[in-house]
Tab-separated table of C-alpha atoms in Angstrom:
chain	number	residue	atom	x	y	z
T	1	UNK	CA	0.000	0.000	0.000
T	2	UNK	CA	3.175	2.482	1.098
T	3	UNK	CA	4.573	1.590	-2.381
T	4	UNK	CA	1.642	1.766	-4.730
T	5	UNK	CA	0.533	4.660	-2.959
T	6	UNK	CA	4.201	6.178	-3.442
T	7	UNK	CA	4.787	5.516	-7.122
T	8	UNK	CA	1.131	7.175	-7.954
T	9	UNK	CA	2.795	10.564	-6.005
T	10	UNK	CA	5.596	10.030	-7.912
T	11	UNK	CA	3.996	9.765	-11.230
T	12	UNK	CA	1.773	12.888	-10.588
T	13	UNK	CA	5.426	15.031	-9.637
T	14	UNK	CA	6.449	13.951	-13.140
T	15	UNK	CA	3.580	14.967	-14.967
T	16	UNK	CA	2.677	17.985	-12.867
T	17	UNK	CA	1.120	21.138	-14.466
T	18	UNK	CA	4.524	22.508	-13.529
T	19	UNK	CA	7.158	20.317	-15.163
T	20	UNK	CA	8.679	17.683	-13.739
T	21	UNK	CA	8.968	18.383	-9.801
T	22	UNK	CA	12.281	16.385	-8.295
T	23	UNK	CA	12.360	16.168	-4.346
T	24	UNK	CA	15.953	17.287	-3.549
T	25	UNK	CA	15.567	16.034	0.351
T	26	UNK	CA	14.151	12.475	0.064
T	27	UNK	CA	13.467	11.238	3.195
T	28	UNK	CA	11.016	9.064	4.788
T	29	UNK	CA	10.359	11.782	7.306
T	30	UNK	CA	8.817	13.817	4.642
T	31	UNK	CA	6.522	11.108	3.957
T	32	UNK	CA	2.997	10.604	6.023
T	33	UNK	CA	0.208	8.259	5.385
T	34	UNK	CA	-2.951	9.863	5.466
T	35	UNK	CA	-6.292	7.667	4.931
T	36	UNK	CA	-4.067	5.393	2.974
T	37	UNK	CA	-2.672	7.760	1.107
T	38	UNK	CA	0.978	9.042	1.209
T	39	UNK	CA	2.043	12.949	1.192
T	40	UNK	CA	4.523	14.927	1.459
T	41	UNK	CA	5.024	17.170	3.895
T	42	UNK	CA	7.705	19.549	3.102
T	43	UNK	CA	7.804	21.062	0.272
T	44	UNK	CA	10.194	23.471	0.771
T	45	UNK	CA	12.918	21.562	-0.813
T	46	UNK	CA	10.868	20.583	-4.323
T	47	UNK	CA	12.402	21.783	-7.876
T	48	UNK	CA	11.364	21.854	-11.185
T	49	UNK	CA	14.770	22.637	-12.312
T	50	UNK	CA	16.352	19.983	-14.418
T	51	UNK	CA	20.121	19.964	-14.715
T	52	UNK	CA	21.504	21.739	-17.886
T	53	UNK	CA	24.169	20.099	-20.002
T	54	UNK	CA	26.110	20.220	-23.404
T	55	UNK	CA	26.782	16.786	-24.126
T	56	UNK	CA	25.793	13.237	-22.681
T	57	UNK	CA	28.359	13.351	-20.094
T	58	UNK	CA	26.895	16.308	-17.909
T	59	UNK	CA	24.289	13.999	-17.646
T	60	UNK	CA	25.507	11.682	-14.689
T	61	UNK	CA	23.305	11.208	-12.282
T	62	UNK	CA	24.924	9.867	-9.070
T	63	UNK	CA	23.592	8.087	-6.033
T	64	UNK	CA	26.163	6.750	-3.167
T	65	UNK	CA	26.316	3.516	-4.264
T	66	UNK	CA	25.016	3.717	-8.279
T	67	UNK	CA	25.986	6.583	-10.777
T	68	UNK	CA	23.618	6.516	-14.155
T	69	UNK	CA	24.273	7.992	-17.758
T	70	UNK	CA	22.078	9.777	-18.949
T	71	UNK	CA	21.133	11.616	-22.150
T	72	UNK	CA	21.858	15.690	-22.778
T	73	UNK	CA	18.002	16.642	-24.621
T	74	UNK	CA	18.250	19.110	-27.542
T	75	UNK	CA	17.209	21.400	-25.468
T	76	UNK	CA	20.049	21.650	-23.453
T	77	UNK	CA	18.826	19.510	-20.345
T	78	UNK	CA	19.461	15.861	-19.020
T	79	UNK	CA	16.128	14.020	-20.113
T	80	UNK	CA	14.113	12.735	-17.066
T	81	UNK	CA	16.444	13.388	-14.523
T	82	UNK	CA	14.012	15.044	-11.907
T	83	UNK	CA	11.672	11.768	-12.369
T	84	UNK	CA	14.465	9.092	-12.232
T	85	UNK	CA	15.929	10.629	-9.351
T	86	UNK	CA	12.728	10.346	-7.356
T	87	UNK	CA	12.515	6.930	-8.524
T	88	UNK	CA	15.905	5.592	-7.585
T	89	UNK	CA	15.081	6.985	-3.841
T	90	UNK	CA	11.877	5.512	-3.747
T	91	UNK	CA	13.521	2.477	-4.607
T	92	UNK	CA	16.567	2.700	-1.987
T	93	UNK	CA	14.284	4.344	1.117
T	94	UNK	CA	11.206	2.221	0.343
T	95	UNK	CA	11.371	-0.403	-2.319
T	96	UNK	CA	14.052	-2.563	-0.694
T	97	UNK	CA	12.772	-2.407	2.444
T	98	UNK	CA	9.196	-3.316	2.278
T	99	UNK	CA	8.646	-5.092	-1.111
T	100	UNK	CA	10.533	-8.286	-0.198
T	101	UNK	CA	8.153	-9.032	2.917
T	102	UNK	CA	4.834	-10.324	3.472
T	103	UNK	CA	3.661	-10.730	-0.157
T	104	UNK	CA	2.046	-14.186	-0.917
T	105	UNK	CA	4.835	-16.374	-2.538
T	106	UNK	CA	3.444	-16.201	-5.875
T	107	UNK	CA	3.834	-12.187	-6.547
T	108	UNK	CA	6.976	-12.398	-5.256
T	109	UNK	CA	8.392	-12.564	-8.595
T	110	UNK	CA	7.021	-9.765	-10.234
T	111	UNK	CA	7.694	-7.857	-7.020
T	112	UNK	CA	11.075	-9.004	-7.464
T	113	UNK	CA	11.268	-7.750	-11.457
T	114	UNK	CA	9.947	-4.284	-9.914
T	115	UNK	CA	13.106	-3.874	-7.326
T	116	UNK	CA	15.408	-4.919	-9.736
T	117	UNK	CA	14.070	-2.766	-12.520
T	118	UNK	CA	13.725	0.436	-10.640
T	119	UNK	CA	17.182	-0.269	-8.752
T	120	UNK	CA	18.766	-0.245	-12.426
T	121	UNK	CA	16.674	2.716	-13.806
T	122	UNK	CA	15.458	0.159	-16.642
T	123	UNK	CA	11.507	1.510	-15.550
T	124	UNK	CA	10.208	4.511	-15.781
T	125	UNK	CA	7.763	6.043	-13.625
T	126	UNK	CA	4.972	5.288	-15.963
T	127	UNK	CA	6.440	1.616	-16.303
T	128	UNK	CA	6.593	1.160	-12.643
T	129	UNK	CA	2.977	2.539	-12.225
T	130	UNK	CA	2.159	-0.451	-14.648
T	131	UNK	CA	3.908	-2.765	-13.216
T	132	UNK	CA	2.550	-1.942	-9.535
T	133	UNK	CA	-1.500	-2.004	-10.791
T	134	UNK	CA	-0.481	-5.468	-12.547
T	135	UNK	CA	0.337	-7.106	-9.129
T	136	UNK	CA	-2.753	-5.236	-7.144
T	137	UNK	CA	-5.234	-6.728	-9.970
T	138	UNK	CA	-4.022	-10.133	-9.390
T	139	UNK	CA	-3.750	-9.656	-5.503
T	140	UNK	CA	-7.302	-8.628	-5.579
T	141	UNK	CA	-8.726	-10.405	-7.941
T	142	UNK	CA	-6.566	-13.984	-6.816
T	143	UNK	CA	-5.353	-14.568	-9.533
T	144	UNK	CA	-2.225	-15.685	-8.296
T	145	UNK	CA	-4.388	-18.566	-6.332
T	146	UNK	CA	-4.486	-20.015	-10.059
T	147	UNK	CA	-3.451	-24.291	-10.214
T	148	UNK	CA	-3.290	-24.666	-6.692
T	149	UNK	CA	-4.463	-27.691	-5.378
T	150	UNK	CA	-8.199	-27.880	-3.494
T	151	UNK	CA	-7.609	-27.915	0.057
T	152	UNK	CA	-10.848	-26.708	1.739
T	153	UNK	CA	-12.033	-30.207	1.635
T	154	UNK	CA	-9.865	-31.502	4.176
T	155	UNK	CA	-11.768	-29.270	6.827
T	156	UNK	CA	-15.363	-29.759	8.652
T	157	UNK	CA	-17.158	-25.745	8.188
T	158	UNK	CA	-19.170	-25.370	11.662
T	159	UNK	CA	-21.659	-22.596	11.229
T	160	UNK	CA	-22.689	-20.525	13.612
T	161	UNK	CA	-19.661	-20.036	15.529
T	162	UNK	CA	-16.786	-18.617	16.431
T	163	UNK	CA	-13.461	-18.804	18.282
T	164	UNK	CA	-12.831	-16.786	21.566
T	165	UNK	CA	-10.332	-14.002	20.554
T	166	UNK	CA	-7.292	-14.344	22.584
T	167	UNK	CA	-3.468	-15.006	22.837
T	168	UNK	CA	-2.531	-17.575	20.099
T	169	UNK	CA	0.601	-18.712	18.118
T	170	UNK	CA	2.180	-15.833	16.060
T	171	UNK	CA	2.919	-15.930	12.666
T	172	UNK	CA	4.697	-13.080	10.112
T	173	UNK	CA	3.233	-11.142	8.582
T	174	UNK	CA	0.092	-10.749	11.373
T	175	UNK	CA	-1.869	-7.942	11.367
T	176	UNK	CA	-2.503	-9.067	15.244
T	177	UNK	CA	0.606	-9.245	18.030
T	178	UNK	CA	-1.622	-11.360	20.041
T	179	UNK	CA	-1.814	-14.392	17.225
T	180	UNK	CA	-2.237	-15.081	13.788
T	181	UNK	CA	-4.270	-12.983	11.638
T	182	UNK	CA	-3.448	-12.764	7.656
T	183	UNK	CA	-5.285	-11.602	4.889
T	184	UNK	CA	-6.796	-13.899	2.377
T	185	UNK	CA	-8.625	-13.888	-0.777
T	186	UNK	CA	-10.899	-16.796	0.102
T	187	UNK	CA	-11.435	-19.529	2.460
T	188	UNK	CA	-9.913	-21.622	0.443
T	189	UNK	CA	-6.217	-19.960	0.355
T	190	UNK	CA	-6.965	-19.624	4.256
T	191	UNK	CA	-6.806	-23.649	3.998
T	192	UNK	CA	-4.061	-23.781	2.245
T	193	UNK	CA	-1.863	-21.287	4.366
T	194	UNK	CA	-3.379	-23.605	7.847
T	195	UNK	CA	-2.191	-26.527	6.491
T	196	UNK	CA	1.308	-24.978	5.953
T	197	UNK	CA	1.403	-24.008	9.359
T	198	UNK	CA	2.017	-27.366	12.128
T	199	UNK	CA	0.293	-25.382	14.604
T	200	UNK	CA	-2.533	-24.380	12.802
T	201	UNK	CA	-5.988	-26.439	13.642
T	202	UNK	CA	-8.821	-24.442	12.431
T	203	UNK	CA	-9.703	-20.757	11.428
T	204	UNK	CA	-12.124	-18.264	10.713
T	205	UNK	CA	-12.573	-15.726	8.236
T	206	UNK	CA	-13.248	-12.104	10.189
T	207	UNK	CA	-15.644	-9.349	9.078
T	208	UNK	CA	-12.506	-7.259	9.037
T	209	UNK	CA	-11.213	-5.867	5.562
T	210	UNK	CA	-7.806	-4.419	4.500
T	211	UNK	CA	-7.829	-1.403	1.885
T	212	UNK	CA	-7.940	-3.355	-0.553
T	213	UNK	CA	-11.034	-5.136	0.744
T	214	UNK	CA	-9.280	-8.618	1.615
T	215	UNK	CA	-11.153	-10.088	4.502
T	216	UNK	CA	-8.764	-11.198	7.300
T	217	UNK	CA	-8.273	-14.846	8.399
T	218	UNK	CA	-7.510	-15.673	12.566
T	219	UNK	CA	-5.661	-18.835	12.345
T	220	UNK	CA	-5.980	-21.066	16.001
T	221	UNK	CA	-3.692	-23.873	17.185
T	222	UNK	CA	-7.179	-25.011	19.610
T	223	UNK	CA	-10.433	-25.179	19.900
T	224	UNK	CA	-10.966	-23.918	23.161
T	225	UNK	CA	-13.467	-21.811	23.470
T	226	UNK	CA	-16.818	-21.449	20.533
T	227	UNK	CA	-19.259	-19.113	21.254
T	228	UNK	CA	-22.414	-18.483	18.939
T	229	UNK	CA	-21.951	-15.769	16.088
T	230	UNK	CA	-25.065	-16.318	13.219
T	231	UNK	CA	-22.679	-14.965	10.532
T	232	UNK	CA	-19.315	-16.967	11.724
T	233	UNK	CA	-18.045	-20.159	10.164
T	234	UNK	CA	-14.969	-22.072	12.066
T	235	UNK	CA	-13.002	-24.315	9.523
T	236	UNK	CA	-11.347	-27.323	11.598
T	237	UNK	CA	-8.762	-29.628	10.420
T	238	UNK	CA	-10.766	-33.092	9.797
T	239	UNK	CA	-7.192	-34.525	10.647
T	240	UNK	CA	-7.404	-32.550	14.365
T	241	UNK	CA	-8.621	-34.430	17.037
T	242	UNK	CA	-10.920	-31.877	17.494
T	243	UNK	CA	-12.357	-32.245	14.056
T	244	UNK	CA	-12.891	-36.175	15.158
T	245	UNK	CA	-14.866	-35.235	18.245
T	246	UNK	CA	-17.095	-33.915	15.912
């Protein structure tokens, strides 16, 4: 959401009203999240200047550990430089640090293709806008689910039910300290990330939504407590003893 949210900023600086708008003090300070939505909050430090040059070589643009060539326009001014430099920072202050985590294993790989492509310069801002709204249509649409084996068979669905809330097993990457709570596109990826898990006995899919609309999953290692809740379901492990009791 951080990064999405970020490269849609991004794209609007390079395609603002006035030229392309570089921030010269890229921080993560400057950043806040505001109803899902990240802003800047200084401004003070923004430029539409780009970088004048005679020839090709003016045209460096260098980073602490990367330097990139780029090309002197006609005009007299190194082409994109405002936008790329935005996007190489977004890619060293946010990119590396929160794309490799917590995605499901099989957007991984074009999360993957999106670090390496933005930590070479090879994508664009437009490109990486692309490439971001790619993986959020197949993250909310589950796509990704596609060929995986059916796995919400091996579990007895008691209706009308639901676990007692309380301190569970953890897992990464919860959205609860107190146990494990993941979002899921279905109940049937919620069976396949139990059985994954050798604590895992049953589960429940929550009325709670993330932004994209993904209900969340509590996964339990007991049945200890089920209290009535008309418009719960609790999936249990037919393999579980407690799925054998009943």
């Amino acid at each position: 959401q951080i990064c999405l949210s970020l490269v849609k900023l991004l794209f609007y600086l390079a395609h603002s009203p006035l030229g392309s708008i570089v921030l010269l003090d890229f921080q993560p300070r400057q950043f806040v999240m505001v109803e899902g939505n990240l802003k800047v909050t200084d401004m003070d430090d923004a430029s539409t200047e780009e970088l004048s040059c005679k020839e090709d070589n003016d045209c460096t643009l260098d980073f602490p550990t990367k330097s990139f060539p780029l090309k002197c326009s006609a005009v007299g001014k190194c082409e994109g430089i405002n936008e790329k430099k935005n996007l190489f920072n977004a890619y060293r202050y946010f990119f590396t640090y929160l794309l490799p985590h917590s995605a499901p294993p099989a957007l991984r790989p074009f999360l993957s293709d999106i670090l390496n492509a933005t930590g070479d310069l090879r994508y664009g801002i437009n490109e990486t806008v692309q490439a971001f709204e790619k993986v959020l249509h197949l993250y909310t649409s589950g796509l990704y689910l596609q060929k995986r084996p059916l796995l919400l068979k091996d579990y007895i669905s008691l209706k009308g039910f639901r676990i007692v809330e309380g301190e569970d097993y953890k897992c990464w990457p919860s959205y609860s300290h107190l146990g494990c709570l993941l979002s899921v596109h279905s109940a049937e990826e919620a069976a396949a990330i139990c059985n994954a898990q050798s604590q895992c006995q049953s589960f429940i899919i929550t009325q709670q939504r993330t932004w994209t609309g993904r209900p969340l999953a509590s996964f339990q290692s007991s049945l200890t407590d089920l209290i009535p809740d008309a418009n719960a379901v609790v999936y249990i492990k037919r393999s579980s003893s407690s799925g054998e009791r009943l």
